[in-house]
């Protein structure tokens, strides 16, 4: 790529991306989080029904640093974060790349509600660093970051936008279709939305909500109709986690997908993790929103097609 062929505005976007990454690191270090690095090439992933992996000889490239960050919690770390590259097979579109930048952070003695507070503070802080005055724009809509962020349960969203309960949608195998086609386009349009309390069937690593055993303490963050983050109060019961992993394996086998062995070291150490909460946050999408970009390739240095 030569200077003359470089897309207009791309250089400026990469400069602003660097500022955003610096602001994220400053936010966490100022809040007493330790930045950590964990392996990218791993022997065994977390078995998740809907995430396909890129293989590297007999190992895989990690789709998330989650498994090792939780092992660091078991080792006694209390507040940790990581900015890293991750890989998922077959993902490419205006919002997807097979290789992407992910932010994850974890807190001990915390739940998903505290992670929501972290999200609000982080996004507002980074936006302020860019001088955005608490306002984002996407598809002609003004999104106000300093207004109270919406908290909407999954069941409320299914009734409001789909005219059906989440339970019935699951039973009729319509959950994903309704979520993608009828619910997600409406979320976070005027202010960010936390879509929270997923059915336990869609939250394999999340703790069940006390008093409501059919839902889990999980949320996803949406801004401008874009899913930015996935978070939950961590499930730290190793036997229940094992049973859920086996269910994920059965789903993958039934759908002709590779089935990976269970991560036994992780399961052994899980019972040493104190009550905790954590989140995976898509940095490329956050940069898109902050810079008002329409496609993900506008905010990364290279796409697969350019290699």
Coordinates of C-alpha atoms in Angstrom, one line a residue:
X1 CA 0.0 0.0 0.0
X2 CA 1.4 3.4 -1.0
X3 CA 0.6 6.8 0.5
X4 CA -1.4 7.7 -2.7
X5 CA -3.6 4.5 -2.4
X6 CA -4.3 4.9 1.3
X7 CA -8.1 5.6 1.8
X8 CA -8.9 9.2 2.7
X9 CA -9.2 9.6 6.4
X10 CA -7.8 6.2 7.2
X11 CA -4.5 7.6 8.6
X12 CA -6.4 9.9 10.9
X13 CA -8.6 7.0 12.1
X14 CA -5.6 5.0 13.0
X15 CA -4.1 7.9 14.9
X16 CA -7.4 8.3 16.8
X17 CA -7.5 4.6 17.4
X18 CA -4.1 4.8 19.1
X19 CA -5.5 7.6 21.4
X20 CA -8.5 5.4 22.2
X21 CA -6.3 2.4 23.2
X22 CA -4.2 4.7 25.4
X23 CA -7.3 6.1 27.0
X24 CA -8.6 2.6 27.8
X25 CA -5.3 1.6 29.4
X26 CA -5.3 4.9 31.4
X27 CA -8.8 4.2 32.6
X28 CA -8.0 0.8 34.0
X29 CA -4.6 1.6 35.5
X30 CA -6.2 4.7 37.2
X31 CA -8.8 2.3 38.7
X32 CA -6.2 -0.1 40.1
X33 CA -6.5 -2.8 37.5
X34 CA -3.5 -4.9 36.5
X35 CA -2.8 -5.3 32.8
X36 CA -2.1 -8.9 32.0
X37 CA -1.1 -11.0 29.0
X38 CA -2.1 -14.6 28.4
X39 CA -1.3 -17.1 25.6
X40 CA -2.9 -16.6 22.2
X41 CA -2.2 -20.1 20.9
X42 CA -3.8 -22.6 23.3
X43 CA -4.3 -26.4 23.5
X44 CA -8.0 -26.3 24.5
X45 CA -10.7 -23.6 24.2
X46 CA -13.9 -23.2 26.2
X47 CA -16.4 -25.3 24.4
X48 CA -19.0 -22.8 23.1
X49 CA -21.8 -23.8 20.8
X50 CA -21.7 -20.9 18.4
X51 CA -18.0 -19.9 18.3
X52 CA -15.9 -21.6 15.6
X53 CA -12.1 -21.6 15.9
X54 CA -9.0 -21.2 13.8
X55 CA -6.6 -24.1 14.3
X56 CA -2.9 -23.8 14.6
X57 CA -1.4 -27.2 14.0
X58 CA -2.8 -29.3 16.9
X59 CA -3.7 -26.2 19.0
X60 CA -6.1 -23.3 18.3
X61 CA -5.9 -19.5 18.2
X62 CA -7.9 -18.3 21.2
X63 CA -11.3 -16.7 20.5
X64 CA -11.0 -14.9 23.9
X65 CA -8.5 -14.8 26.8
X66 CA -11.3 -15.7 29.2
X67 CA -10.1 -19.1 30.2
X68 CA -6.7 -17.9 31.4
X69 CA -7.9 -14.7 32.9
X70 CA -10.2 -16.7 35.2
X71 CA -7.3 -18.9 36.1
X72 CA -5.5 -15.7 37.2
X73 CA -8.5 -14.9 39.4
X74 CA -8.1 -18.4 40.9
X75 CA -4.4 -17.5 41.6
X76 CA -5.4 -14.5 43.7
X77 CA -5.5 -11.5 41.3
X78 CA -8.5 -9.3 42.1
X79 CA -8.7 -6.7 39.2
X80 CA -7.3 -7.6 35.8
X81 CA -7.7 -6.4 32.2
X82 CA -6.3 -7.3 28.9
X83 CA -6.2 -5.8 25.4
X84 CA -5.4 -8.6 22.8
X85 CA -5.9 -10.0 19.4
X86 CA -8.5 -12.8 19.1
X87 CA -9.6 -15.1 16.2
X88 CA -12.9 -16.7 15.2
X89 CA -13.4 -18.7 12.1
X90 CA -15.8 -17.6 9.3
X91 CA -16.6 -14.1 10.7
X92 CA -16.4 -11.3 8.0
X93 CA -18.8 -8.4 7.4
X94 CA -19.3 -4.7 8.0
X95 CA -19.0 -5.5 11.8
X96 CA -16.9 -8.6 11.8
X97 CA -13.3 -9.6 11.2
X98 CA -11.8 -13.1 11.7
X99 CA -9.0 -11.4 13.6
X100 CA -10.0 -8.6 15.9
X101 CA -9.1 -6.7 19.1
X102 CA -10.8 -7.6 22.3
X103 CA -10.8 -6.0 25.7
X104 CA -11.6 -8.1 28.7
X105 CA -11.7 -7.2 32.4
X106 CA -12.5 -9.1 35.6
X107 CA -13.3 -8.2 39.2
X108 CA -13.5 -10.4 42.2
X109 CA -16.2 -9.8 44.8
X110 CA -18.4 -8.3 42.1
X111 CA -21.4 -9.1 39.9
X112 CA -22.7 -8.1 36.5
X113 CA -24.3 -4.9 37.9
X114 CA -20.9 -3.5 38.9
X115 CA -19.5 -4.4 35.4
X116 CA -22.4 -2.2 34.0
X117 CA -21.1 0.7 36.0
X118 CA -17.6 0.0 34.6
X119 CA -19.0 0.1 31.1
X120 CA -20.7 3.5 31.6
X121 CA -17.6 5.0 33.2
X122 CA -15.2 3.6 30.5
X123 CA -17.1 4.7 27.4
X124 CA -17.8 8.2 28.9
X125 CA -14.1 8.5 29.8
X126 CA -12.9 7.5 26.4
X127 CA -15.4 9.8 24.6
X128 CA -14.3 12.7 26.8
X129 CA -10.7 12.1 25.8
X130 CA -11.8 12.5 22.2
X131 CA -13.7 15.7 23.0
X132 CA -17.1 14.3 22.0
X133 CA -19.0 16.0 24.8
X134 CA -20.9 12.9 25.7
X135 CA -22.6 12.5 22.3
X136 CA -22.2 9.9 19.6
X137 CA -23.9 9.9 16.1
X138 CA -24.9 6.8 14.1
X139 CA -27.3 6.6 11.1
X140 CA -28.8 10.0 11.8
X141 CA -29.4 9.3 15.5
X142 CA -27.9 11.2 18.4
X143 CA -26.8 8.9 21.2
X144 CA -26.4 10.6 24.6
X145 CA -23.8 9.0 26.8
X146 CA -24.5 11.1 29.9
X147 CA -28.2 10.2 30.1
X148 CA -29.1 7.2 32.2
X149 CA -28.3 4.0 30.2
X150 CA -31.3 1.7 29.5
X151 CA -31.5 -1.6 31.3
X152 CA -33.9 -4.0 29.5
X153 CA -34.4 -7.7 30.3
X154 CA -34.3 -10.2 27.5
X155 CA -37.9 -11.2 28.2
X156 CA -39.1 -7.6 28.1
X157 CA -37.3 -7.1 24.8
X158 CA -38.9 -10.2 23.3
X159 CA -42.4 -9.0 24.3
X160 CA -41.8 -5.4 23.2
X161 CA -40.2 -6.0 19.8
X162 CA -41.1 -9.6 19.0
X163 CA -44.6 -10.1 20.6
X164 CA -43.5 -13.4 22.2
X165 CA -41.8 -14.5 25.4
X166 CA -38.1 -15.5 25.3
X167 CA -39.2 -18.9 26.7
X168 CA -41.6 -19.5 23.7
X169 CA -39.0 -18.3 21.2
X170 CA -36.5 -20.8 22.6
X171 CA -39.1 -23.6 22.5
X172 CA -39.9 -22.8 18.8
X173 CA -36.3 -22.4 17.8
X174 CA -36.9 -18.7 17.0
X175 CA -34.7 -17.1 19.6
X176 CA -31.8 -16.1 17.3
X177 CA -33.9 -15.1 14.4
X178 CA -36.1 -12.7 16.5
X179 CA -33.0 -11.4 18.4
X180 CA -31.2 -10.5 15.2
X181 CA -34.1 -9.3 13.0
X182 CA -36.5 -7.7 15.4
X183 CA -34.7 -6.8 18.6
X184 CA -31.1 -5.8 18.0
X185 CA -31.9 -3.1 15.4
X186 CA -33.8 -1.2 18.1
X187 CA -31.3 -1.3 20.9
X188 CA -29.1 1.6 22.0
X189 CA -30.5 4.0 19.4
X190 CA -30.9 7.1 21.7
X191 CA -28.9 5.9 24.7
X192 CA -26.8 2.8 25.3
X193 CA -28.8 -0.3 26.3
X194 CA -27.9 -3.1 28.6
X195 CA -29.8 -6.2 27.4
X196 CA -29.8 -8.3 30.5
X197 CA -30.9 -11.5 32.2
X198 CA -30.6 -14.1 29.4
X199 CA -32.1 -17.6 29.6
X200 CA -29.7 -19.9 31.2
X201 CA -29.6 -21.9 27.9
X202 CA -27.9 -18.8 26.4
X203 CA -25.5 -18.1 29.2
X204 CA -23.2 -21.2 29.6
X205 CA -20.6 -19.5 31.7
X206 CA -22.9 -17.2 33.8
X207 CA -24.3 -17.6 37.3
X208 CA -28.0 -18.2 37.7
X209 CA -29.9 -15.2 39.1
X210 CA -30.9 -15.7 42.7
X211 CA -34.6 -16.4 42.9
X212 CA -35.0 -16.8 39.1
X213 CA -33.3 -20.0 38.3
X214 CA -34.3 -19.9 34.6
X215 CA -32.3 -16.7 33.9
X216 CA -28.7 -15.9 34.3
X217 CA -26.8 -12.8 35.4
X218 CA -25.6 -12.0 31.9
X219 CA -25.9 -8.8 29.8
X220 CA -24.9 -7.5 26.4
X221 CA -24.2 -3.8 25.7
X222 CA -25.7 -2.2 22.6
X223 CA -24.9 1.3 21.3
X224 CA -26.5 2.4 18.0
X225 CA -27.9 -1.0 17.3
X226 CA -24.4 -2.6 17.5
X227 CA -23.5 -5.2 20.1
X228 CA -20.4 -4.1 21.9
X229 CA -19.9 -6.4 24.9
X230 CA -20.9 -9.6 26.6
X231 CA -20.7 -9.8 30.4
X232 CA -21.8 -11.9 33.3
X233 CA -21.5 -12.8 36.9
X234 CA -19.1 -15.7 36.7
X235 CA -20.3 -19.3 37.3
X236 CA -17.7 -20.7 39.7
X237 CA -19.4 -24.0 40.5
X238 CA -17.1 -26.4 38.6
X239 CA -19.6 -29.3 38.5
X240 CA -22.4 -27.1 37.1
X241 CA -19.9 -25.6 34.6
X242 CA -18.8 -29.1 33.5
X243 CA -22.5 -30.1 32.9
X244 CA -23.0 -26.9 30.8
X245 CA -19.9 -27.5 28.8
X246 CA -21.1 -31.0 28.0
X247 CA -24.4 -29.6 26.7
X248 CA -22.4 -27.2 24.5
X249 CA -20.4 -30.2 23.2
X250 CA -23.7 -32.1 22.4
X251 CA -25.0 -29.1 20.4
X252 CA -21.8 -28.9 18.4
X253 CA -21.8 -32.6 17.7
X254 CA -25.5 -32.5 16.6
X255 CA -24.7 -29.6 14.2
X256 CA -21.6 -31.2 12.6
X257 CA -19.1 -28.9 14.3
X258 CA -15.8 -29.9 15.7
X259 CA -16.0 -31.0 19.3
X260 CA -13.1 -30.2 21.6
X261 CA -12.2 -31.9 24.9
X262 CA -13.1 -30.3 28.1
X263 CA -10.5 -27.8 29.6
X264 CA -9.8 -29.9 32.7
X265 CA -7.2 -27.6 34.2
X266 CA -9.6 -24.7 34.0
X267 CA -12.4 -26.8 35.6
X268 CA -10.1 -27.9 38.4
X269 CA -9.1 -24.3 39.2
X270 CA -12.6 -22.8 38.8
X271 CA -13.7 -23.7 42.4
X272 CA -10.8 -21.4 43.6
X273 CA -12.3 -18.4 41.9
X274 CA -14.1 -16.1 44.3
X275 CA -17.5 -14.5 43.4
X276 CA -16.5 -12.5 40.3
X277 CA -17.7 -10.8 37.2
X278 CA -16.2 -10.2 33.8
X279 CA -16.7 -8.9 30.3
X280 CA -15.6 -9.2 26.7
X281 CA -15.7 -5.8 24.9
X282 CA -15.2 -5.4 21.1
X283 CA -12.6 -2.6 20.6
X284 CA -12.9 -2.4 16.8
X285 CA -16.7 -1.7 17.1
X286 CA -16.1 0.8 19.9
X287 CA -13.7 2.7 17.6
X288 CA -16.2 2.6 14.8
X289 CA -18.8 4.2 17.0
X290 CA -16.5 6.8 18.4
X291 CA -15.2 7.8 15.0
X292 CA -18.7 7.5 13.3
X293 CA -17.3 4.9 10.8
X294 CA -19.8 2.7 8.9
X295 CA -17.6 -0.3 8.4
X296 CA -15.0 -2.1 10.5
X297 CA -12.3 -1.9 7.8
X298 CA -12.3 1.9 8.2
X299 CA -10.7 1.6 11.7
X300 CA -8.2 -1.2 11.3
X301 CA -4.8 -1.1 9.5
X302 CA -5.5 -4.1 7.3
X303 CA -8.3 -6.5 6.5
X304 CA -7.8 -10.2 5.3
X305 CA -8.5 -9.1 1.7
X306 CA -5.5 -6.7 1.8
X307 CA -2.9 -9.3 3.1

